[in-house]
Amino acid sequence: MATLRLGDIAPDFEAETTMGEIKFHEWLGDSWGVLFSHPADFTPVCTTELGAVANYYPEFVKRNTKVIALSIDGLESHLEWIKDIEEVQNVTLQYPIIADESKTVANLYDMIHPNANETLTVRSVFIIGPDKKIKLILTYPASTGRNFDEILRVIDSLQLTADYKVATPANWKDGDDVVISTSIPDHDIPAKFPKGYQQIKPYLRMTPQPNK
Ligand code: BEZ
């Protein structure tokens, strides 16, 4: 299996989930997607993570982004565990969890890192664009729960930079100034970025976020 890289087409698959059988690409439709794996059901950090994503669900919807979780536990286990997540986090899980007992999807997406754990999936995150291409890959160890504010922040950046010739600087968050692409010559900036700009260096030109 070749390693997945940014820009690759996210592998398609069919899988059993807590919300029925899905064909991944068909399920994604024209939306953005977040596919994230967790090591195992009925584990503490995973319980907080899946609850956090349920609490943030409206934020993903606002960004036209579908979320789907995965572990190599079975459907019955997932359905039992969801009851705990909902109780502990006071939420209703609105998104599916893939029951990947065969490890088909885990292997397709290289989610098992044998030197970390021979059988369990690590905490992978894939952000996938409406073109089905992989836009971001993150890998966290089992002992570190993910920061879903960061996932939303990256989606904001990806969606902004898909539409405008800008990039987002360190620690940027939605609403902050952005970097004008170096492919835009100075003389084109006023027409393209009418809110004005500040030249800090010839290659570092900042402008207010254009879609705000
Ligand atoms: C957890 O979710 O708490 C966890 C899962 C697998 C290994 C370590 C921690």
Short mmCIF file of C-alpha atoms and ligand atoms in Angstrom, two decimals:
data_model
loop_
_atom_site.label_atom_id
_atom_site.label_comp_id
_atom_site.label_asym_id
_atom_site.label_seq_id
_atom_site.Cartn_x
_atom_site.Cartn_y
_atom_site.Cartn_z
CA MET A 1 0.00 0.00 0.00
CA ALA A 2 1.40 3.38 -1.00
CA THR A 3 1.53 6.11 1.64
CA LEU A 4 -1.23 8.67 1.27
CA ARG A 5 -0.10 12.21 0.66
CA LEU A 6 -1.71 15.62 0.37
CA GLY A 7 -3.35 16.03 -3.03
CA ASP A 8 -4.03 12.30 -3.43
CA ILE A 9 -7.59 11.19 -4.02
CA ALA A 10 -8.98 9.88 -0.71
CA PRO A 11 -9.45 6.14 -1.25
CA ASP A 12 -13.08 5.18 -1.73
CA PHE A 13 -14.55 2.31 0.29
CA GLU A 14 -17.78 0.69 1.36
CA ALA A 15 -18.29 0.25 5.09
CA GLU A 16 -20.74 -0.59 7.80
CA THR A 17 -21.40 2.35 10.13
CA THR A 18 -23.64 3.19 13.05
CA MET A 19 -25.87 4.98 10.54
CA GLY A 20 -26.01 2.19 7.96
CA GLU A 21 -23.87 1.02 5.05
CA ILE A 22 -22.04 3.79 3.19
CA LYS A 23 -20.06 4.21 0.00
CA PHE A 24 -17.59 6.84 1.14
CA HIS A 25 -17.38 9.09 -1.95
CA GLU A 26 -21.11 8.90 -2.48
CA TRP A 27 -21.69 9.71 1.21
CA LEU A 28 -19.36 12.72 0.95
CA GLY A 29 -21.22 14.07 -2.09
CA ASP A 30 -20.19 17.70 -2.71
CA SER A 31 -19.28 18.31 0.93
CA TRP A 32 -15.95 18.65 2.62
CA GLY A 33 -15.17 15.68 4.86
CA VAL A 34 -13.31 14.81 8.04
CA LEU A 35 -12.44 11.14 8.54
CA PHE A 36 -10.88 10.48 11.94
CA SER A 37 -9.84 7.26 13.62
CA HIS A 38 -9.59 6.46 17.32
CA PRO A 39 -7.88 3.49 18.95
CA ALA A 40 -10.80 1.70 20.60
CA ASP A 41 -14.33 1.93 21.96
CA PHE A 42 -14.95 2.32 25.70
CA THR A 43 -11.68 4.17 26.27
CA PRO A 44 -11.52 7.46 28.15
CA VAL A 45 -9.80 9.86 25.73
CA CYS A 46 -11.81 8.56 22.77
CA THR A 47 -15.02 9.12 24.73
CA THR A 48 -14.10 12.79 25.24
CA GLU A 49 -13.10 13.18 21.58
CA LEU A 50 -16.27 11.76 20.07
CA GLY A 51 -18.35 13.81 22.48
CA ALA A 52 -16.39 16.95 21.58
CA VAL A 53 -17.07 16.38 17.88
CA ALA A 54 -20.77 15.90 18.62
CA ASN A 55 -20.79 19.19 20.52
CA TYR A 56 -19.03 20.91 17.58
CA TYR A 57 -21.27 19.26 15.00
CA PRO A 58 -23.13 22.52 14.12
CA GLU A 59 -19.74 24.13 13.40
CA PHE A 60 -18.93 21.39 10.88
CA VAL A 61 -22.38 21.75 9.28
CA LYS A 62 -21.81 25.53 8.98
CA ARG A 63 -18.68 24.71 7.01
CA ASN A 64 -20.47 22.21 4.72
CA THR A 65 -18.31 19.48 6.24
CA LYS A 66 -19.37 15.91 7.01
CA VAL A 67 -17.60 14.07 9.83
CA ILE A 68 -17.13 10.34 10.23
CA ALA A 69 -15.22 8.42 12.91
CA LEU A 70 -13.62 4.99 12.69
CA SER A 71 -12.28 2.26 14.89
CA ILE A 72 -11.73 -1.42 14.36
CA ASP A 73 -14.38 -2.36 16.89
CA GLY A 74 -17.66 -3.84 15.70
CA LEU A 75 -21.06 -2.27 15.20
CA GLU A 76 -22.63 -3.63 18.41
CA SER A 77 -19.75 -2.27 20.45
CA HIS A 78 -20.04 1.15 18.76
CA LEU A 79 -23.77 1.31 19.42
CA GLU A 80 -23.32 0.44 23.10
CA TRP A 81 -20.46 2.91 23.49
CA ILE A 82 -22.46 5.74 21.88
CA LYS A 83 -24.88 5.48 24.82
CA ASP A 84 -21.98 6.21 27.19
CA ILE A 85 -20.70 9.11 25.06
CA GLU A 86 -24.15 10.66 24.95
CA GLU A 87 -24.61 10.25 28.69
CA VAL A 88 -21.18 11.52 29.70
CA GLN A 89 -21.01 14.43 27.25
CA ASN A 90 -24.72 15.28 27.32
CA VAL A 91 -25.00 15.16 23.51
CA THR A 92 -26.61 13.17 20.73
CA LEU A 93 -24.13 11.71 18.27
CA GLN A 94 -25.22 13.05 14.88
CA TYR A 95 -22.47 11.50 12.77
CA PRO A 96 -21.55 7.89 11.90
CA ILE A 97 -18.80 5.69 13.31
CA ILE A 98 -17.34 3.14 10.91
CA ALA A 99 -17.14 -0.41 12.27
CA ASP A 100 -13.92 -1.48 10.60
CA GLU A 101 -13.46 -4.93 12.10
CA SER A 102 -11.80 -6.19 8.92
CA LYS A 103 -9.35 -3.23 9.10
CA THR A 104 -10.00 -2.57 5.41
CA VAL A 105 -10.35 1.19 5.82
CA ALA A 106 -7.65 1.38 8.52
CA ASN A 107 -5.22 -0.26 6.10
CA LEU A 108 -6.32 1.84 3.11
CA TYR A 109 -5.60 4.99 5.13
CA ASP A 110 -2.52 3.65 6.94
CA MET A 111 -4.12 4.16 10.35
CA ILE A 112 -2.30 1.28 12.06
CA HIS A 113 1.27 2.14 13.00
CA PRO A 114 2.73 -1.15 14.25
CA ASN A 115 5.62 0.46 16.13
CA ALA A 116 3.07 2.42 18.18
CA ASN A 117 0.53 -0.40 18.50
CA GLU A 118 0.34 -3.59 16.46
CA THR A 119 -3.41 -3.73 16.18
CA LEU A 120 -5.14 -0.49 17.18
CA THR A 121 -5.60 2.52 14.94
CA VAL A 122 -3.75 5.69 15.91
CA ARG A 123 -5.59 9.02 16.08
CA SER A 124 -5.56 9.95 12.40
CA VAL A 125 -7.36 12.91 10.86
CA PHE A 126 -7.96 13.35 7.14
CA ILE A 127 -9.61 16.48 5.78
CA ILE A 128 -10.98 15.85 2.30
CA GLY A 129 -12.12 18.51 -0.17
CA PRO A 130 -15.23 18.42 -2.37
CA ASP A 131 -12.88 17.26 -5.16
CA LYS A 132 -12.21 14.15 -2.97
CA LYS A 133 -8.57 15.14 -2.62
CA ILE A 134 -6.80 14.90 0.73
CA LYS A 135 -6.13 18.42 2.06
CA LEU A 136 -4.68 17.60 5.49
CA ILE A 137 -3.30 14.59 7.33
CA LEU A 138 -2.66 14.59 11.09
CA THR A 139 -1.48 11.72 13.26
CA TYR A 140 -1.71 11.83 17.05
CA PRO A 141 -0.67 9.19 19.57
CA ALA A 142 -3.29 7.32 21.59
CA SER A 143 -2.37 9.26 24.73
CA THR A 144 -3.17 12.70 23.27
CA GLY A 145 -6.73 13.76 22.56
CA ARG A 146 -7.09 16.00 19.54
CA ASN A 147 -7.89 19.71 19.48
CA PHE A 148 -11.00 20.02 17.31
CA ASP A 149 -10.77 23.82 17.35
CA GLU A 150 -7.63 23.27 15.28
CA ILE A 151 -9.47 21.03 12.82
CA LEU A 152 -12.15 23.72 12.35
CA ARG A 153 -9.44 26.37 12.00
CA VAL A 154 -7.76 24.39 9.21
CA ILE A 155 -11.10 23.92 7.43
CA ASP A 156 -11.60 27.71 7.58
CA SER A 157 -8.14 28.23 6.10
CA LEU A 158 -8.62 25.59 3.40
CA GLN A 159 -11.99 26.99 2.35
CA LEU A 160 -10.68 30.56 2.29
CA THR A 161 -7.53 29.75 0.34
CA ALA A 162 -9.53 27.65 -2.16
CA ASP A 163 -11.44 30.81 -3.12
CA TYR A 164 -8.83 33.58 -2.81
CA LYS A 165 -5.15 33.89 -3.65
CA VAL A 166 -4.13 34.14 -0.01
CA ALA A 167 -2.47 32.01 2.65
CA THR A 168 -3.02 32.08 6.40
CA PRO A 169 -0.14 32.93 8.75
CA ALA A 170 0.94 31.27 12.00
CA ASN A 171 -1.83 30.95 14.56
CA TRP A 172 -4.31 32.58 12.18
CA LYS A 173 -7.95 32.30 13.04
CA ASP A 174 -11.05 33.21 11.10
CA GLY A 175 -11.26 37.02 10.87
CA ASP A 176 -7.52 37.73 11.21
CA ASP A 177 -5.46 39.33 8.44
CA VAL A 178 -4.10 36.99 5.76
CA VAL A 179 -1.01 36.81 3.56
CA ILE A 180 -1.36 37.78 -0.11
CA SER A 181 -0.05 35.07 -2.40
CA THR A 182 3.45 35.79 -3.73
CA SER A 183 2.09 35.07 -7.24
CA ILE A 184 0.17 38.39 -7.14
CA PRO A 185 2.33 41.34 -8.28
CA ASP A 186 2.04 44.55 -6.22
CA HIS A 187 0.28 46.39 -9.06
CA ASP A 188 -2.57 43.84 -9.09
CA ILE A 189 -3.24 44.04 -5.35
CA PRO A 190 -5.58 47.09 -5.22
CA ALA A 191 -8.00 45.49 -7.72
CA LYS A 192 -7.92 42.09 -6.06
CA PHE A 193 -7.80 43.21 -2.43
CA PRO A 194 -9.70 46.51 -2.24
CA LYS A 195 -9.60 46.53 1.60
CA GLY A 196 -5.95 47.59 1.33
CA TYR A 197 -2.71 45.93 2.30
CA GLN A 198 0.43 46.36 4.30
CA GLN A 199 3.84 45.47 2.87
CA ILE A 200 6.08 44.18 5.67
CA LYS A 201 8.65 42.72 3.24
CA PRO A 202 8.38 42.51 -0.56
CA TYR A 203 7.33 38.86 -0.11
CA LEU A 204 5.17 39.42 3.00
CA ARG A 205 2.06 41.46 2.26
CA MET A 206 -0.91 41.34 4.61
CA THR A 207 -4.53 42.17 3.86
CA PRO A 208 -7.80 41.93 5.80
CA GLN A 209 -9.54 38.61 5.27
CA PRO A 210 -11.27 39.08 1.90
CA ASN A 211 -14.46 37.11 2.58
CA LYS A 212 -15.39 38.97 5.79
C1 BEZ B 1 -8.09 6.44 25.31
O1 BEZ B 1 -8.91 6.76 24.46
O2 BEZ B 1 -8.14 6.86 26.45
C2 BEZ B 1 -6.97 5.51 24.93
C3 BEZ B 1 -7.16 4.55 23.96
C4 BEZ B 1 -6.13 3.69 23.64
C5 BEZ B 1 -4.92 3.79 24.32
C6 BEZ B 1 -4.74 4.79 25.27
C7 BEZ B 1 -5.76 5.65 25.58
#
